GROMACS .gro file of C-alpha atoms in nm:
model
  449
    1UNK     CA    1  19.863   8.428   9.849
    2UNK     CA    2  19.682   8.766   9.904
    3UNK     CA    3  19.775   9.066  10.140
    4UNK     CA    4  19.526   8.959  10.372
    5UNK     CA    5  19.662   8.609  10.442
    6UNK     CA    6  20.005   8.777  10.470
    7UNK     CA    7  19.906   9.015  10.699
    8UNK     CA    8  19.743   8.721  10.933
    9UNK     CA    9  20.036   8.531  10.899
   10UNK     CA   10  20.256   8.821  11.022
   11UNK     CA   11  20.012   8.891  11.343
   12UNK     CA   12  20.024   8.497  11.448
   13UNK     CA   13  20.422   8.469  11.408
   14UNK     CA   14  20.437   8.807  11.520
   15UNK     CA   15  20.241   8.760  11.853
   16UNK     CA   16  20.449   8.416  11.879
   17UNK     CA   17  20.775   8.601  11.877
   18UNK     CA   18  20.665   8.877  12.124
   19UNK     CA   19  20.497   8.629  12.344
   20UNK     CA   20  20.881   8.469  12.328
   21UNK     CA   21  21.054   8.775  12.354
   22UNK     CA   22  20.871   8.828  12.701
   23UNK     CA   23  20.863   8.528  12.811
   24UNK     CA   24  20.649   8.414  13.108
   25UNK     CA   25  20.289   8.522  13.103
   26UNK     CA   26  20.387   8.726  12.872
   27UNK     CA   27  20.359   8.406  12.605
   28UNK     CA   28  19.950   8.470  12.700
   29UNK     CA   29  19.956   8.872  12.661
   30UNK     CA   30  20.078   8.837  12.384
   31UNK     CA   31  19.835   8.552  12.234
   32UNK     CA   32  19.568   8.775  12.337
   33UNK     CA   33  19.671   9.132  12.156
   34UNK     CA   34  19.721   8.874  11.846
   35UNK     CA   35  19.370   8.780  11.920
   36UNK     CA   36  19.269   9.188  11.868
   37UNK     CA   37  19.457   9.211  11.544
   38UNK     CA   38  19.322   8.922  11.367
   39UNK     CA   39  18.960   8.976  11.457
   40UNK     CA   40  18.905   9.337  11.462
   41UNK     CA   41  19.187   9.469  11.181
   42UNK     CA   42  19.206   9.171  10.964
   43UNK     CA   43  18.915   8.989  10.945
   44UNK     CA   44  18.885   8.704  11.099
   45UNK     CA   45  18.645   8.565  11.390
   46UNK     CA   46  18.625   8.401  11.684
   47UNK     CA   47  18.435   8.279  11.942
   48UNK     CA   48  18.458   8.065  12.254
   49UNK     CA   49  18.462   7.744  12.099
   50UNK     CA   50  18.834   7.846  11.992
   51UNK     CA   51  18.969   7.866  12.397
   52UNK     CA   52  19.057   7.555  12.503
   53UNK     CA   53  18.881   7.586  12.816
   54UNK     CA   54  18.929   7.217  12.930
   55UNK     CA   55  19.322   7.249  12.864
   56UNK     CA   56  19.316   7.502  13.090
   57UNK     CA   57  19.079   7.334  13.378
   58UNK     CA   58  19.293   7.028  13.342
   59UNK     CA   59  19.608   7.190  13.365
   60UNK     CA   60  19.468   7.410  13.704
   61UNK     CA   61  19.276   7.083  13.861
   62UNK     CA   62  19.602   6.883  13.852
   63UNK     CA   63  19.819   7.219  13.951
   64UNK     CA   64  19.604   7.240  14.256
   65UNK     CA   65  19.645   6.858  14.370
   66UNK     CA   66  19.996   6.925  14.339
   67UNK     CA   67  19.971   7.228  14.504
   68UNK     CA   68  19.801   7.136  14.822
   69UNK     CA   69  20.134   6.817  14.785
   70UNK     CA   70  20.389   7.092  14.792
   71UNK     CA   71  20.292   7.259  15.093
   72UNK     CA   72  20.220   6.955  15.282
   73UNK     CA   73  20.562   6.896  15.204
   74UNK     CA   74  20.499   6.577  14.982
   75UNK     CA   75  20.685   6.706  14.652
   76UNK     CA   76  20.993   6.772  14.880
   77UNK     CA   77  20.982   6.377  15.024
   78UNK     CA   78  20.891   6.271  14.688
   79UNK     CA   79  21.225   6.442  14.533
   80UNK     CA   80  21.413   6.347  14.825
   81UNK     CA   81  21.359   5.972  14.702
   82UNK     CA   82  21.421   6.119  14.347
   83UNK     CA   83  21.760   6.240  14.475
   84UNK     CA   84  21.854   5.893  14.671
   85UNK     CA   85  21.834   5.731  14.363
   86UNK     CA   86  22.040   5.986  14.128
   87UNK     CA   87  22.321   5.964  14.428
   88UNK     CA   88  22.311   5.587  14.505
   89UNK     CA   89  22.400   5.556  14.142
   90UNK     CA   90  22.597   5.806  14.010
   91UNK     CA   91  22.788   5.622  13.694
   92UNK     CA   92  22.425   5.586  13.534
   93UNK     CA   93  22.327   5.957  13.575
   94UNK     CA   94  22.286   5.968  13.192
   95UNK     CA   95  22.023   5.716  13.218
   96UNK     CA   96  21.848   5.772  13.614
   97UNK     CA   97  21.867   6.175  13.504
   98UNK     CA   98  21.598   6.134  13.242
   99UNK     CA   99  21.437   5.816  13.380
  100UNK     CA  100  21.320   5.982  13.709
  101UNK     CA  101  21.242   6.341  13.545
  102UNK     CA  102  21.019   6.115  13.283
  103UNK     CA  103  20.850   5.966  13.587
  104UNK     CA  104  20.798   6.266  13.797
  105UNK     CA  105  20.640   6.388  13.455
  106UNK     CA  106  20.401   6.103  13.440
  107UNK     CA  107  20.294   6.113  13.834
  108UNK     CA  108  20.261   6.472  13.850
  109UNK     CA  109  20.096   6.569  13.462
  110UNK     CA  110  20.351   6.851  13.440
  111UNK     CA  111  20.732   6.903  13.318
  112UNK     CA  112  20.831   7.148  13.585
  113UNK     CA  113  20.848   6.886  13.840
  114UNK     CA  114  21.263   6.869  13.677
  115UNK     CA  115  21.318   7.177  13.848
  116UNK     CA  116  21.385   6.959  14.164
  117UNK     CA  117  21.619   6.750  14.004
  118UNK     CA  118  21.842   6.944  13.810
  119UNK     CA  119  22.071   7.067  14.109
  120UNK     CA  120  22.114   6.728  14.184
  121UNK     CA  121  22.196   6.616  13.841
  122UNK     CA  122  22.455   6.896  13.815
  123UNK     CA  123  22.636   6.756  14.122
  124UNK     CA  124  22.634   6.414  14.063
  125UNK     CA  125  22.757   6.449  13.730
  126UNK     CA  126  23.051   6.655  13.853
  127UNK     CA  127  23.146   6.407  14.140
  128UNK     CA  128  23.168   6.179  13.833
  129UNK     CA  129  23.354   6.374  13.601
  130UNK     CA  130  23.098   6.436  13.346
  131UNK     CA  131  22.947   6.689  13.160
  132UNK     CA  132  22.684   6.814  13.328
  133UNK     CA  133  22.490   6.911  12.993
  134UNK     CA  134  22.471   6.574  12.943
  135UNK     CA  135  22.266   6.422  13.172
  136UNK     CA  136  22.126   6.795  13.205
  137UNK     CA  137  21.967   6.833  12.835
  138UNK     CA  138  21.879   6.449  12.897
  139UNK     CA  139  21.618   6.484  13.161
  140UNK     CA  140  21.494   6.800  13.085
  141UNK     CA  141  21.404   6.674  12.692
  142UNK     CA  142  21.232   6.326  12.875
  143UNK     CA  143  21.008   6.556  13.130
  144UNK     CA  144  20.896   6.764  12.797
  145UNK     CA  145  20.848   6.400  12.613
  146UNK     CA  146  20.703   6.234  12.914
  147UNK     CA  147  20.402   6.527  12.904
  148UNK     CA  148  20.282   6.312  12.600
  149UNK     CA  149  20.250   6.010  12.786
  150UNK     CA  150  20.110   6.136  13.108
  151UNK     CA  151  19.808   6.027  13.198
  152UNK     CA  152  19.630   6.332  13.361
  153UNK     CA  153  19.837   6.574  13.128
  154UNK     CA  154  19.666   6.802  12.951
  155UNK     CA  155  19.795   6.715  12.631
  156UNK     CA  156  19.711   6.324  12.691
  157UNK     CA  157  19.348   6.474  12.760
  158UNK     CA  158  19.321   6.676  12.473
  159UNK     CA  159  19.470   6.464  12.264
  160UNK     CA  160  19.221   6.165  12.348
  161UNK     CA  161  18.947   6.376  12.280
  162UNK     CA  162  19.037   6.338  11.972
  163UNK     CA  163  19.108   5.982  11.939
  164UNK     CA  164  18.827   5.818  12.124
  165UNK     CA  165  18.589   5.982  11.868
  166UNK     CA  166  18.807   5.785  11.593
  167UNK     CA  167  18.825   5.479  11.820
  168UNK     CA  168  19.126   5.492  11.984
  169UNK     CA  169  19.049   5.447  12.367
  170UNK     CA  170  19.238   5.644  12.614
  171UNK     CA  171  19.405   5.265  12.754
  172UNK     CA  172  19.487   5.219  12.409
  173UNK     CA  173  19.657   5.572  12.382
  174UNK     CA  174  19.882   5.526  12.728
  175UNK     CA  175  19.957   5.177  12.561
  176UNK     CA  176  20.115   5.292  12.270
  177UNK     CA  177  20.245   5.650  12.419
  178UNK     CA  178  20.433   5.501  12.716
  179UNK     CA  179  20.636   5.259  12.618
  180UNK     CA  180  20.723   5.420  12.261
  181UNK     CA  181  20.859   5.774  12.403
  182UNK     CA  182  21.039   5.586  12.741
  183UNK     CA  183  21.232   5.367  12.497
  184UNK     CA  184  21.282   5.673  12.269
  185UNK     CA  185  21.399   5.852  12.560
  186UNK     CA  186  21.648   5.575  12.673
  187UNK     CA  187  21.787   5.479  12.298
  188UNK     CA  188  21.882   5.888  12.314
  189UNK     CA  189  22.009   5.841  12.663
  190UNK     CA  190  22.270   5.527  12.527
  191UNK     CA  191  22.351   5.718  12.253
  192UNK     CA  192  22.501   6.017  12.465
  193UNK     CA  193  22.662   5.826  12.697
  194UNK     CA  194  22.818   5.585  12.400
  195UNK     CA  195  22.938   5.848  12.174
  196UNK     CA  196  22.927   6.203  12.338
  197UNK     CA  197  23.267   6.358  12.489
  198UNK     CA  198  23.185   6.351  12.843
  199UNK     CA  199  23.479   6.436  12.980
  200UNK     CA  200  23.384   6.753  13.229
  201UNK     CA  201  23.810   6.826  13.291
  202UNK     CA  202  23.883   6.836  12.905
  203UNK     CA  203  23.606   7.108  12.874
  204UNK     CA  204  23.789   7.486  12.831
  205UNK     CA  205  23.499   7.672  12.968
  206UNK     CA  206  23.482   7.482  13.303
  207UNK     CA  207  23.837   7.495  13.334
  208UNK     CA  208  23.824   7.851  13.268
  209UNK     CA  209  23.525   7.903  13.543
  210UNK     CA  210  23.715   7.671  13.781
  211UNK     CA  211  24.050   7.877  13.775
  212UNK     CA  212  23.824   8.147  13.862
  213UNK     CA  213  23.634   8.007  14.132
  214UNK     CA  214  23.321   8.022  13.961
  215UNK     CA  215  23.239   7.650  14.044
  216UNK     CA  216  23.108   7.542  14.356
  217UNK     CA  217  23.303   7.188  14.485
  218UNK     CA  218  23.108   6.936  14.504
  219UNK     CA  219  22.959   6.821  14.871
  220UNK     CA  220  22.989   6.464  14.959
  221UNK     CA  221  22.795   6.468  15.326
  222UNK     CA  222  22.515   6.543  15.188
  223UNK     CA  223  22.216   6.508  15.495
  224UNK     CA  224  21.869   6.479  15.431
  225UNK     CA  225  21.645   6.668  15.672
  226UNK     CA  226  21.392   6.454  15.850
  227UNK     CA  227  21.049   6.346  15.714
  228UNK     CA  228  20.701   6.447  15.881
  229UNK     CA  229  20.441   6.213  15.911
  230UNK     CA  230  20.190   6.463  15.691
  231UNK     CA  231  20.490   6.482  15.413
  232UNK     CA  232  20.443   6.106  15.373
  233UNK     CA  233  20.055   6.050  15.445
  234UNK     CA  234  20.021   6.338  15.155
  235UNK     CA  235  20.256   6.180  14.905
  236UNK     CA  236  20.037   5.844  14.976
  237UNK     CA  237  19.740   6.020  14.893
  238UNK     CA  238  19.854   6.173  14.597
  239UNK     CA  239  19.959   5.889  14.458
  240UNK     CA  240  19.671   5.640  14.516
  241UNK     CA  241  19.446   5.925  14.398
  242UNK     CA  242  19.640   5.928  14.089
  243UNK     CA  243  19.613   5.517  14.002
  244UNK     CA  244  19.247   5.599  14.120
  245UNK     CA  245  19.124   5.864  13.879
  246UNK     CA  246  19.364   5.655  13.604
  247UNK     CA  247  19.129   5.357  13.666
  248UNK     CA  248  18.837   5.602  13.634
  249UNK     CA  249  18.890   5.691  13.343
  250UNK     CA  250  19.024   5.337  13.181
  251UNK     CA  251  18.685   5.209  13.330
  252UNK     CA  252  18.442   5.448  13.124
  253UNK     CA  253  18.650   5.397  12.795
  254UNK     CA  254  18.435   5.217  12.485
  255UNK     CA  255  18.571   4.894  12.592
  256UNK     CA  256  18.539   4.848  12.954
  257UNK     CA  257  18.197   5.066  13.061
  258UNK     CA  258  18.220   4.973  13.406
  259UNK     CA  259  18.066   5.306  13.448
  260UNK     CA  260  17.851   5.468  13.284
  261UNK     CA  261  18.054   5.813  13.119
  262UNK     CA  262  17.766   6.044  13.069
  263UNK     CA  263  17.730   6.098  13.468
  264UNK     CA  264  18.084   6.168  13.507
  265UNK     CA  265  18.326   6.211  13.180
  266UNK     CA  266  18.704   6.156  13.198
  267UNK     CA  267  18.817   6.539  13.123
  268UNK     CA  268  18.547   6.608  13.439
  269UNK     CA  269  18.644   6.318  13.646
  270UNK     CA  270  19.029   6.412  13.591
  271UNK     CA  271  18.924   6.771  13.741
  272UNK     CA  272  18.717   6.676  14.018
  273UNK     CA  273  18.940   6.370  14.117
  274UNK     CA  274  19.246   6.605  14.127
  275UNK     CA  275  19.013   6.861  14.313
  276UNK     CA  276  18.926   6.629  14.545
  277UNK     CA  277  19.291   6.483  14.591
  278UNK     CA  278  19.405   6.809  14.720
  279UNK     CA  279  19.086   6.862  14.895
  280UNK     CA  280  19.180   6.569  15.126
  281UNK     CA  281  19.562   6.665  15.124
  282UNK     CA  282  19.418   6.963  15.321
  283UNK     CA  283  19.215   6.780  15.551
  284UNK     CA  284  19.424   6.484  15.686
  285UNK     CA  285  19.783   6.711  15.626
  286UNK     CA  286  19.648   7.026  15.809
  287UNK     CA  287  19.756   7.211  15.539
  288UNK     CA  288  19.730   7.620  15.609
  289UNK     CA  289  19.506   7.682  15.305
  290UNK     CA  290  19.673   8.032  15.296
  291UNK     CA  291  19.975   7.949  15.223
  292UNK     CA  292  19.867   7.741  14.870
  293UNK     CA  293  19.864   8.048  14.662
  294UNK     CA  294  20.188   8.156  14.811
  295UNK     CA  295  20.320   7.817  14.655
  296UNK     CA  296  20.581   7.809  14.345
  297UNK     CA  297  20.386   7.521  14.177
  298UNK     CA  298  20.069   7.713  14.215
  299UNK     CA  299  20.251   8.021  14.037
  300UNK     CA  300  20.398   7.815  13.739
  301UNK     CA  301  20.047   7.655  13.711
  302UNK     CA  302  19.840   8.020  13.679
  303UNK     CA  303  20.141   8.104  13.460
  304UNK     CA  304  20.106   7.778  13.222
  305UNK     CA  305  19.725   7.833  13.226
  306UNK     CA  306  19.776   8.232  13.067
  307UNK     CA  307  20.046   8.093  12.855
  308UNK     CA  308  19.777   7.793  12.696
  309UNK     CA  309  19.474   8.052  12.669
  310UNK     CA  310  19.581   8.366  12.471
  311UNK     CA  311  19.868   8.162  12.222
  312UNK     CA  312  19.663   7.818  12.130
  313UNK     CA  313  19.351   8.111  12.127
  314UNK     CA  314  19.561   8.308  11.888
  315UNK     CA  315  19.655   7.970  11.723
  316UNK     CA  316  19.315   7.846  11.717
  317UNK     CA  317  19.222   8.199  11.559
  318UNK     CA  318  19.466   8.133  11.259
  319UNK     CA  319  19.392   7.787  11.196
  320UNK     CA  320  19.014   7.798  11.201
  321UNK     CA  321  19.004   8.096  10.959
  322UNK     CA  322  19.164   7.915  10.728
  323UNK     CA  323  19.090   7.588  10.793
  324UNK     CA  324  18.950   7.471  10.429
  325UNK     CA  325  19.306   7.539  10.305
  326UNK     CA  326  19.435   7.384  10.587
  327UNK     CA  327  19.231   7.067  10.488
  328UNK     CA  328  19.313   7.089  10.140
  329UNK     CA  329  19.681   7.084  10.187
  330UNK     CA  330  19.743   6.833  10.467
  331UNK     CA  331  19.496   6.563  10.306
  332UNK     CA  332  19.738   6.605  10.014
  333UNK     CA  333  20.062   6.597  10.185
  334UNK     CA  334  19.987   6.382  10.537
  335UNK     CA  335  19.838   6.127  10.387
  336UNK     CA  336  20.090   6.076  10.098
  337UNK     CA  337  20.364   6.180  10.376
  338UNK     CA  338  20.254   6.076  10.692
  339UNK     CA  339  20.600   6.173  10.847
  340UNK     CA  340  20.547   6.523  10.769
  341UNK     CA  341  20.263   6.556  11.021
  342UNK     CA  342  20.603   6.494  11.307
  343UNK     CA  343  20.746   6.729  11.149
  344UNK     CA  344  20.468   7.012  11.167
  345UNK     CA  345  20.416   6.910  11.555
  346UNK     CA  346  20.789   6.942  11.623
  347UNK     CA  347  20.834   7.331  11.486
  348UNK     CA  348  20.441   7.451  11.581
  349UNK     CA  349  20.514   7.293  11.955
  350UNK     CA  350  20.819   7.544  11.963
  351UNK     CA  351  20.602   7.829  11.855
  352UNK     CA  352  20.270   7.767  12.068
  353UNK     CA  353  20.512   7.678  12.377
  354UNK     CA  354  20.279   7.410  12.543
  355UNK     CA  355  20.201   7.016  12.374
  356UNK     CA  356  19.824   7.049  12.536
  357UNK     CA  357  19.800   7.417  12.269
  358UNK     CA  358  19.984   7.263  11.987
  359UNK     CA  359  19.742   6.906  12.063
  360UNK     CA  360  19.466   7.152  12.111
  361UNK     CA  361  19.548   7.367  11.767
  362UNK     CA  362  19.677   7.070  11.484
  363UNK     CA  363  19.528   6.764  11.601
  364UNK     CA  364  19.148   6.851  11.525
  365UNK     CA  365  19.236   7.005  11.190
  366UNK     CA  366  19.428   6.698  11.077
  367UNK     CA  367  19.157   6.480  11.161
  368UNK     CA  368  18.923   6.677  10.978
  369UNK     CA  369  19.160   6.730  10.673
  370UNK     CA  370  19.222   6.369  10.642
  371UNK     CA  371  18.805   6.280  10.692
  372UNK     CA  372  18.802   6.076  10.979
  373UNK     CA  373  18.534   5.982  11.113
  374UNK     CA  374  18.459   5.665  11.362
  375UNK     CA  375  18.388   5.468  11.036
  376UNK     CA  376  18.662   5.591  10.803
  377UNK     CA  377  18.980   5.625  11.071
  378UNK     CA  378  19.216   5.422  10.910
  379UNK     CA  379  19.463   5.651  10.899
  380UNK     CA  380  19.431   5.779  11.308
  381UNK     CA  381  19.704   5.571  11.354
  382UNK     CA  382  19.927   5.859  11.192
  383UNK     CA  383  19.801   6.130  11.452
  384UNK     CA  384  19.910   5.849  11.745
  385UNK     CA  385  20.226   5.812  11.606
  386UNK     CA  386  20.369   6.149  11.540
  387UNK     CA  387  20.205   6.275  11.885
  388UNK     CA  388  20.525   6.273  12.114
  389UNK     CA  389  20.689   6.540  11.827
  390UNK     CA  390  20.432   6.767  11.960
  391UNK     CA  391  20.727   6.861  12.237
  392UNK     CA  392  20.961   7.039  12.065
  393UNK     CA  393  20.929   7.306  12.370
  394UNK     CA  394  21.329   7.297  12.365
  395UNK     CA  395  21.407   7.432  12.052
  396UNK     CA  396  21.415   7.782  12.139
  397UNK     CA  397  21.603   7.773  12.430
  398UNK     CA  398  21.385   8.017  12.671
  399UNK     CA  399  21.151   7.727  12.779
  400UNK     CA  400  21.181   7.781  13.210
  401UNK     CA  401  21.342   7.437  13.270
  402UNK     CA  402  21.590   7.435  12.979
  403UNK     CA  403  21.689   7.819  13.133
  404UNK     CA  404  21.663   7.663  13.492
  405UNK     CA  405  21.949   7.385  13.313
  406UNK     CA  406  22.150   7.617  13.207
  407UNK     CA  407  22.151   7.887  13.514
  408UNK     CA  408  22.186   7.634  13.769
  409UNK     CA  409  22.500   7.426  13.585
  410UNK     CA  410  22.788   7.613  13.697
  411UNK     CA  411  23.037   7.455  13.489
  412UNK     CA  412  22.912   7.637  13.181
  413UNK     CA  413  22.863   7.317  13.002
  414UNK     CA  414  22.526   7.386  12.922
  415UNK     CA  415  22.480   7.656  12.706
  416UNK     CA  416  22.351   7.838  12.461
  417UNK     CA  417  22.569   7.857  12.119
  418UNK     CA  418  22.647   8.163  11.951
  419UNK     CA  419  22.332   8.120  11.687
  420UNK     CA  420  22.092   8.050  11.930
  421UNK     CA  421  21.968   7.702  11.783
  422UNK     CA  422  22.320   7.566  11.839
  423UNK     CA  423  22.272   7.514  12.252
  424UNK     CA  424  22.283   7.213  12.449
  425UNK     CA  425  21.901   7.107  12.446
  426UNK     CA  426  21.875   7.099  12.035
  427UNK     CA  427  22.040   6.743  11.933
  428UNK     CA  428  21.949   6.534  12.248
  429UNK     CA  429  21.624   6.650  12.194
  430UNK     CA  430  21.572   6.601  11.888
  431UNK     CA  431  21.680   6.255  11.885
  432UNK     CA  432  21.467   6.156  12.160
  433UNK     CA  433  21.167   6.325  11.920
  434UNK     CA  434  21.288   6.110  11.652
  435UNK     CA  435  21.297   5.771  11.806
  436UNK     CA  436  20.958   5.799  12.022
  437UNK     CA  437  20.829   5.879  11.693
  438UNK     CA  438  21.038   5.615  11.486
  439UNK     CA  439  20.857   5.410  11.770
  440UNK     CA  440  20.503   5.533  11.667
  441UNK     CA  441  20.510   5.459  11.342
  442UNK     CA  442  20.602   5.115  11.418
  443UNK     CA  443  20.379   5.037  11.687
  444UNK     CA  444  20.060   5.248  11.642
  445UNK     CA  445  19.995   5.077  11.317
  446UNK     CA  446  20.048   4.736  11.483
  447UNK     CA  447  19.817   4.788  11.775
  448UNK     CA  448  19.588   4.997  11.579
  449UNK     CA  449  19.515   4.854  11.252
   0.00000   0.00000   0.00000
C-alpha cells in the first residue's frame, strides 16, 4: 500500500467522520470538501458520471408528492390511522411498532415518516409497562429496512438499475425484497418480546427520572381532532397514485412490455408520476403552494438530497479510482464468500449514511468485479440477497430518527451506552439485518436461479 492510497483513504474516512461529526447537511459539505482533496491534492478524478443524479431526482420527486400530502393535511390523517392501530392494541406494540413504521416506509419511499409514530410508541408502551426502547429501536430499525423494499425508494431504484441489466426485473426484486426483510423484521420483533427484559418499573434510570418528575404520565383521553374532506381526498390520491406508478413500472419490465419503456423509463416515470401526484394534490386540495417549502418533509427531503450528493460523490470518487483493485479483491473474496458482500453493505451503509449512496457506490462495482453481464449473472442472486444489509444507518447512533427515539422517550430507556456502539438501536438492528438477509440467501437463489 503506497502513501498515496493512504492518503485517499484518510480524506474518504476523514470527510465521513466530519460529515458525522456535523451532522445534517453537513453529511453533504463535507462529501464535497472530500471531493476537493481527492481530485485536486491527491490525484484522483472525477466527473459527472460519479453524482448520482437520479438518486437524488428520485429522492426530491417522491419528497415533493409527499410534500404537497403534508400540507394538505394527508400525512397527519394517514398517522392518525397509524396511531388508532398502535392504541387499539397496545399488548402487541413490539410487533404493530415496527409493522406500521415498515409500511409507512413502503407507501411513502422514505424512513422519516417514523417520526410520527414514535411519540405514540413511547406512550403506549408506558401505559403497558414496557420498555419503551423496545418497541422504540424496533420500528425505527424496520423503517431503515423497509427503505430496501420500497418500491419508489431510491435505493429500490438504484438498486434495480442494476439488476434489470443482469435480468432481475424490478417485480422480481419487490418479490424477493418484501417478504424476506418483513419476516426478518418480525422474527427480530418475537425475539425481543420473547427474551428481552421488558419490564419499564424494574428499570433504575426511569425510576430515577420518575422520582424526579422527569416523566410525563401517560394520557388516556386521548381525542383526535376532526378530519377535512381535502385531508382525506389527498391521502386517496396519494395512494392510488402510488399502486399507479407501481403498475407503471411492473408493466415496462422485460417480462410484461405492456408499454413500451423507451418513451417513458421507470426512474423517469417514478419522477414524473410523483410530480404529477402532488401536482393534483394541489389542485383538487387547494393547497397554498407557499406554504410547501415551509413544510418539515420538504426540509428533511432538500436535506437527504445534500446528504446523497457530496458523500456517495465522495464515495463514488474513492471507489472508481481504484476500482481495478476493487475488482480484483471482491471477485476473490465475494464469490468464494458471498456472505461477506452483507457484511461490506452493513459497515459502508453506516459510513455513506443513506442505502440509495451505499446502493449507488458498492452495487455497480460488485457487479463488475464479479463479471456479470446479462449472459454470465449467475451469481446476481448474491447482490439480491445481501441488499437489505445495505441499512446499517443505525449503527452510529446520530441517524435523525434513532436521535428523534431517543430525545422523545422520556423514560431514558433508550439510550446511548457509554462506548457509543453499545446504545439501544445496535442489537435489534442488527438482528433484523441478519435475518432479512438469512432470508436472501435462501430465497433469492430459489426464485432466481
Amino acid at each position: 500500500m503506497d502513501i498515496m492510497l493512504i492518503l485517499q483513504i484518510i480524506v474518504l474516512l476523514g470527510g465521513i467522520y466530519l460529515g458525522v461529526r456535523l451532522g445534517g447537511m453537513g453529511v453533504g459539505y463535507a462529501g464535497g470538501l472530500g471531493v476537493i482533496v481527492l481530485t485536486l491534492f491527491l490525484g484522483m478524478k472525477t466527473d459527472l458520471s460519479h453524482i448520482p443524479v437520479d438518486v437524488i431526482l428520485i429522492i426530491a420527486s417522491v419528497i415533493a408528492a409527499i410534500t404537497a400530502l403534508q400540507v394538505a393535511g394527508g400525512l397527519d390523517y394517514m398517522v392518525q390511522i397509524a396511531e388508532k392501530i398502535l392504541r387499539n392494541n397496545p399488548k402487541y406494540i413490539n410487533y404493530l411498532g415496527p409493522a406500521v413504521t415498515y409500511f409507512l416506509t413502503i407507501l411513502a419511499g422514505t424512513g422519516h415518516t417514523a417520526f410520527s409514530t414514535i411519540p405514540v410508541i413511547v406512550e403506549v408502551a408506558k401505559g403497558q409497562n414496557i420498555k419503551p426502547s423496545a418497541p422504540l429501536a424496533l420500528s425505527v430499525v424496520s423503517s431503515q429496512i423497509a427503505i430496501t423494499a420500497s418500491p419508489i425508494s431510491a435505493a429500490v431504484v438504484a438498486m434495480t438499475g442494476v439488476t434489470e441489466k443482469l435480468g432481475v426485473s424490478y417485480p422480481l426484486l419487490l418479490g424477493i425484497c418484501i417478504p424476506t426483510t418483513f419476516v426478518g423484521c418480525m422474527i427480530t420483533s418475537f425475539i425481543v418480546n420473547k427474551f428481552w427484559d421488558l419490564d419499564l418499573s424494574k428499570d433504575p434510570i426511569y425510576q430515577e427520572r420518575l422520582e424526579k418528575g422527569l416523566v410525563a404520565k401517560v394520557d388516556t383521553n386521548v381525542s383526535y381532532k376532526e378530519v377535512s374532506p381535502e385531508s382525506k381526498r389527498s391521502l386517496w390520491i396519494f395512494i392510488i397514485g402510488i399502486l399507479v406508478t407501481v403498475c407503471y413500472a411492473f408493466s415496462i419490465s422485460d417480462n410484461i412490455k405492456l408499454f413500451d419503456k423507451n418513451i417513458l423509463g421507470r426512474d423517469s416515470a417514478i419522477m414524473s408520476f410523483m410530480l404529477a401526484i402532488g401536482a393534483i394534490i394541489t389542485i383538487t386540495c387547494k393547497v397554498e403552494t407557499g406554504k410547501l417549502i415551509e413544510s418539515s418533509t420538504f426540509k428533511s427531503g432538500m436535506n437527504a438530497c445534500i446528504c446523497v450528493l457530496g458523500i456517495a460523490w465522495l464515495g463514488n470518487v474513492f471507489v472508481q479510482g481504484h476500482i481495478g483493485e476493487i475488482k480484483d479483491m471482491a471477485s476473490h473474496i465475494v464469490t468464494k464468500y458471498p456472505f461477506v458482500l452483507a457484511i461490506a453493505l452493513y459497515f459502508v451503509s453506516c459510513l455513506l449514511y443513506s442505502q440509495a449512496a451505499t446502493t449507488k457506490v458498492m452495487m455497480p462495482a460488485i457487479a463488475a468485479a464479479l463479471g456479470m453481464t446479462m449472459d454470465n449473472n449467475g451469481q446476481v442472486w448474491i447482490l439480491v440477497a445481501s441488499f437489505a444489509a445495505a441499512s446499517g444507518l443505525f449503527i452510529l447512533p446520530t441517524y435523525p430518527t434513532v436521535l428523534g427515539a431517543i430525545a422523545m422517550d422520556d423514560t431514558g430507556t433508550t439510550r446511548v451506552g457509554k462506548y457509543i456502539f453499545n446504545h439501544s438501536f445496535i442489537v435489534p438492528g442488527t438482528l433484523a439485518v441478519f435475518f432479512s438477509v438469512l432470508l436472501g440467501f435462501i430465497v433469492a437463489p430459489m426464485l432466481i436461479g
